[in-house]
Amino acid sequence: MIRCLAIDDEPLALQQLAVYIGKVPFLELAAQCQSALEARKFLEEDTVDAIFCDINMPDLNGMDFVKSLQAPPLVVFTTAYSEYAIEGFKVNAIDYLLKPFGLDDFRRAANKVKQQYDLLNQSAQAVPLSQSSEDTIFIKTEYRIVKINITDIRYIEGMSEYLKIYLDSESKPIITLLSMKKMEDRLPNYFMRIHRSYIVNLNKIQEVNKNRIIMDADTYLPIGDMYKEAFQQYLDTKFLGK
């Protein structure tokens, strides 16, 4: 199923989107939002595969909202203004629905989303952790396949079906569709799972304070109960002193 987020500031238009999503067998409605700000808050806590998003909205319009996302999902814009079509495709929108649109129009857009979704997932399965050497991995992010030096990874955060990979060389994390288990199995032994949502590069730890790991002045990671014993055993092998 393709998890979808519907965004429109007009209640009737939002309800129509929800109904149309419910009529397409391979789509699943994850949430409905009446503003881009509400949608942004939702995406901070959850992930979706696609969004159907109005452009003309107060506070933050749909176009700027999509541009602000670190790793935008597949996007279909909906609007009553045809002049936005070209700009929409500049941000890699899958399709553009001009209001008022019917169910047939929506299904055509949904089919385009499915084609792109299937293509991305085939690529992710084929190349997610391809090994060019022991020091590098290749992963799929957005519409690109990128090479990562394993030693550059600081820590990894799991979010549902996605991972955020934090690197020394990048100010923003790389987001990819991948499981924690698959990543954990590929990483060398100087990485450790310390929480169901975190894997850390042990060489990057600055401090351990009670039940949390300090990576830097702004980054504190919790140590989960299931992982405390293994982490303590690691500390014991490195500890000097009484």
XYZ file of C-alpha atoms in Angstrom:
242
model
C 0.000 0.000 0.000
C 1.125 3.548 -0.762
C 0.638 5.744 2.322
C -0.748 9.143 1.359
C -1.148 12.536 2.984
C -3.978 14.801 1.758
C -3.464 18.562 2.201
C -6.004 21.270 1.378
C -7.234 24.297 3.319
C -10.757 23.920 1.902
C -12.716 21.318 3.945
C -14.836 20.122 1.013
C -11.805 19.745 -1.267
C -9.958 17.879 1.493
C -12.936 15.556 1.985
C -13.038 14.891 -1.758
C -9.334 13.964 -1.754
C -9.913 11.578 1.140
C -12.839 9.923 -0.659
C -10.881 9.551 -3.903
C -7.879 8.044 -2.085
C -10.249 5.537 -0.473
C -11.505 4.477 -3.918
C -8.038 3.536 -5.214
C -7.087 0.034 -3.979
C -3.329 0.622 -3.713
C -3.605 3.921 -1.807
C -3.943 4.269 1.967
C -4.869 7.579 3.614
C -2.409 8.235 6.454
C -3.789 11.660 7.434
C -5.665 14.764 6.293
C -4.258 18.244 6.943
C -5.865 21.653 6.420
C -2.571 23.528 6.130
C 1.027 22.986 5.107
C 2.104 23.801 8.664
C -0.116 21.023 10.002
C 1.304 18.665 7.372
C 4.865 19.602 8.303
C 4.139 18.799 11.950
C 2.694 15.428 10.947
C 5.769 14.574 8.843
C 8.063 15.326 11.765
C 6.516 12.337 13.533
C 5.543 10.031 10.677
C 6.336 9.253 7.054
C 4.278 8.852 3.891
C 5.026 7.695 0.372
C 2.995 10.348 -1.451
C 1.198 13.623 -0.854
C -1.733 15.179 -2.673
C -1.268 18.852 -1.942
C -3.140 22.046 -2.756
C -0.899 24.948 -3.803
C -2.860 28.032 -2.746
C -2.980 27.899 1.045
C -2.525 30.566 3.730
C 0.689 30.922 5.789
C 2.684 28.492 3.640
C 1.683 27.523 0.112
C 2.004 23.978 -1.157
C 4.875 24.719 -3.525
C 7.070 26.263 -0.823
C 6.081 23.490 1.571
C 7.330 20.796 -0.796
C 10.551 22.731 -1.475
C 11.191 22.901 2.279
C 11.101 19.115 2.770
C 14.457 17.386 3.185
C 13.313 14.280 1.347
C 9.933 14.977 -0.239
C 7.706 12.004 -1.001
C 6.006 11.625 -4.366
C 3.952 14.771 -4.976
C 0.728 15.477 -6.848
C -0.338 19.119 -6.743
C -3.992 20.155 -6.834
C -5.048 23.724 -7.587
C -7.578 25.869 -9.414
C -4.825 27.919 -11.070
C -3.270 26.471 -14.221
C -0.323 28.899 -14.175
C 1.279 26.822 -11.419
C 1.671 23.763 -13.647
C 5.158 24.514 -14.974
C 6.468 25.514 -11.549
C 4.994 22.316 -10.118
C 6.987 20.133 -12.469
C 10.154 22.065 -11.606
C 9.978 20.538 -8.120
C 9.621 17.032 -9.606
C 5.882 16.743 -9.064
C 4.506 13.468 -10.400
C 1.325 15.107 -11.684
C -0.833 18.205 -11.518
C -4.618 18.087 -11.010
C -6.536 21.181 -12.067
C -9.661 21.790 -9.977
C -12.392 20.773 -10.363
C -11.183 17.259 -11.185
C -13.109 13.999 -11.165
C -12.336 10.480 -10.012
C -10.998 9.426 -13.421
C -8.497 12.305 -13.388
C -7.475 11.369 -9.859
C -7.020 7.709 -10.793
C -4.739 8.672 -13.689
C -2.584 10.701 -11.280
C -2.624 7.848 -8.750
C -1.439 5.403 -11.415
C 1.516 7.700 -12.174
C 2.332 7.740 -8.462
C 2.222 3.938 -8.367
C 4.502 3.619 -11.399
C 7.090 5.894 -9.797
C 6.688 4.233 -6.390
C 7.252 0.766 -7.892
C 10.278 2.032 -9.815
C 11.842 3.576 -6.706
C 11.243 0.457 -4.637
C 12.732 -1.800 -7.301
C 15.818 0.434 -7.279
C 15.931 0.422 -3.493
C 15.818 -3.364 -3.408
C 18.444 -3.651 -6.110
C 20.990 -1.161 -4.769
C 20.304 -0.147 -1.169
C 23.558 -1.431 0.248
C 25.656 -2.286 -2.762
C 29.258 -2.756 -1.707
C 31.953 -1.176 -3.840
C 34.396 -1.704 -0.959
C 34.292 -2.365 2.758
C 34.394 1.377 3.390
C 31.432 2.550 1.310
C 27.759 1.836 0.725
C 25.285 3.035 -1.890
C 21.750 4.017 -0.890
C 18.671 5.407 -2.595
C 17.552 8.855 -1.450
C 14.914 10.964 -3.160
C 15.561 10.336 -6.881
C 19.304 9.665 -6.532
C 21.649 6.865 -5.589
C 24.450 8.230 -3.415
C 27.697 6.807 -2.095
C 28.401 7.107 1.629
C 31.718 6.568 3.344
C 30.908 4.391 6.342
C 33.437 6.175 8.554
C 31.589 9.441 7.847
C 28.397 8.155 9.529
C 27.848 9.590 13.011
C 24.578 7.876 13.870
C 21.404 6.539 12.289
C 17.845 7.206 13.359
C 14.976 4.894 12.459
C 11.546 6.314 11.561
C 8.952 3.701 10.656
C 10.167 2.297 7.293
C 12.735 5.043 6.772
C 16.193 5.861 8.119
C 17.871 9.199 8.758
C 21.629 8.877 8.283
C 23.616 11.652 9.973
C 27.054 12.333 8.492
C 30.032 14.428 9.571
C 30.226 15.886 6.076
C 26.554 16.937 5.723
C 24.520 19.467 7.697
C 21.267 17.593 7.005
C 20.646 13.847 7.318
C 20.193 11.616 4.303
C 16.782 9.920 4.337
C 16.262 6.536 2.731
C 13.644 3.775 2.609
C 15.405 0.984 4.482
C 15.045 -1.089 7.655
C 17.223 -0.681 10.743
C 17.969 -4.425 10.676
C 19.303 -4.347 7.124
C 21.508 -1.350 7.893
C 22.697 -2.874 11.165
C 23.694 -6.110 9.404
C 25.801 -4.220 6.857
C 27.727 -1.931 9.228
C 31.109 -2.902 10.732
C 31.594 -3.737 14.404
C 32.371 -0.188 15.514
C 28.657 0.560 15.115
C 26.202 -0.469 17.825
C 22.438 -0.479 18.208
C 21.736 1.426 21.434
C 17.980 1.866 21.076
C 15.262 0.533 18.807
C 15.524 3.852 16.947
C 19.286 4.515 17.026
C 22.551 3.035 15.777
C 25.723 4.925 16.724
C 29.263 5.032 15.443
C 31.133 4.181 18.659
C 34.148 6.172 17.475
C 32.054 9.369 17.382
C 30.769 9.236 20.986
C 31.924 12.197 23.061
C 30.418 11.299 26.426
C 28.171 8.813 28.219
C 25.928 10.340 30.872
C 23.656 7.941 32.762
C 21.246 6.488 30.205
C 22.169 8.650 27.264
C 24.992 9.090 24.798
C 26.257 12.563 23.960
C 27.423 12.892 20.362
C 27.936 16.664 20.495
C 26.635 19.715 22.343
C 23.236 19.443 20.655
C 22.786 15.697 20.217
C 21.766 13.383 23.083
C 20.712 9.825 22.240
C 18.866 7.533 24.684
C 20.110 4.053 25.558
C 17.203 1.625 25.448
C 16.667 -0.937 28.212
C 17.172 -3.852 25.804
C 20.592 -2.521 24.765
C 22.063 -1.365 28.102
C 23.874 -4.591 28.925
C 25.614 -4.895 25.555
C 26.620 -1.233 25.626
C 27.948 -1.539 29.178
C 30.038 -4.531 28.125
C 31.538 -2.415 25.357
C 32.305 0.369 27.851
C 33.970 -2.105 30.204
C 36.409 -3.112 27.469
C 37.412 0.545 26.959
C 37.250 1.811 30.528
C 40.465 2.893 32.309
C 40.335 3.533 36.031
C 38.838 2.086 39.166
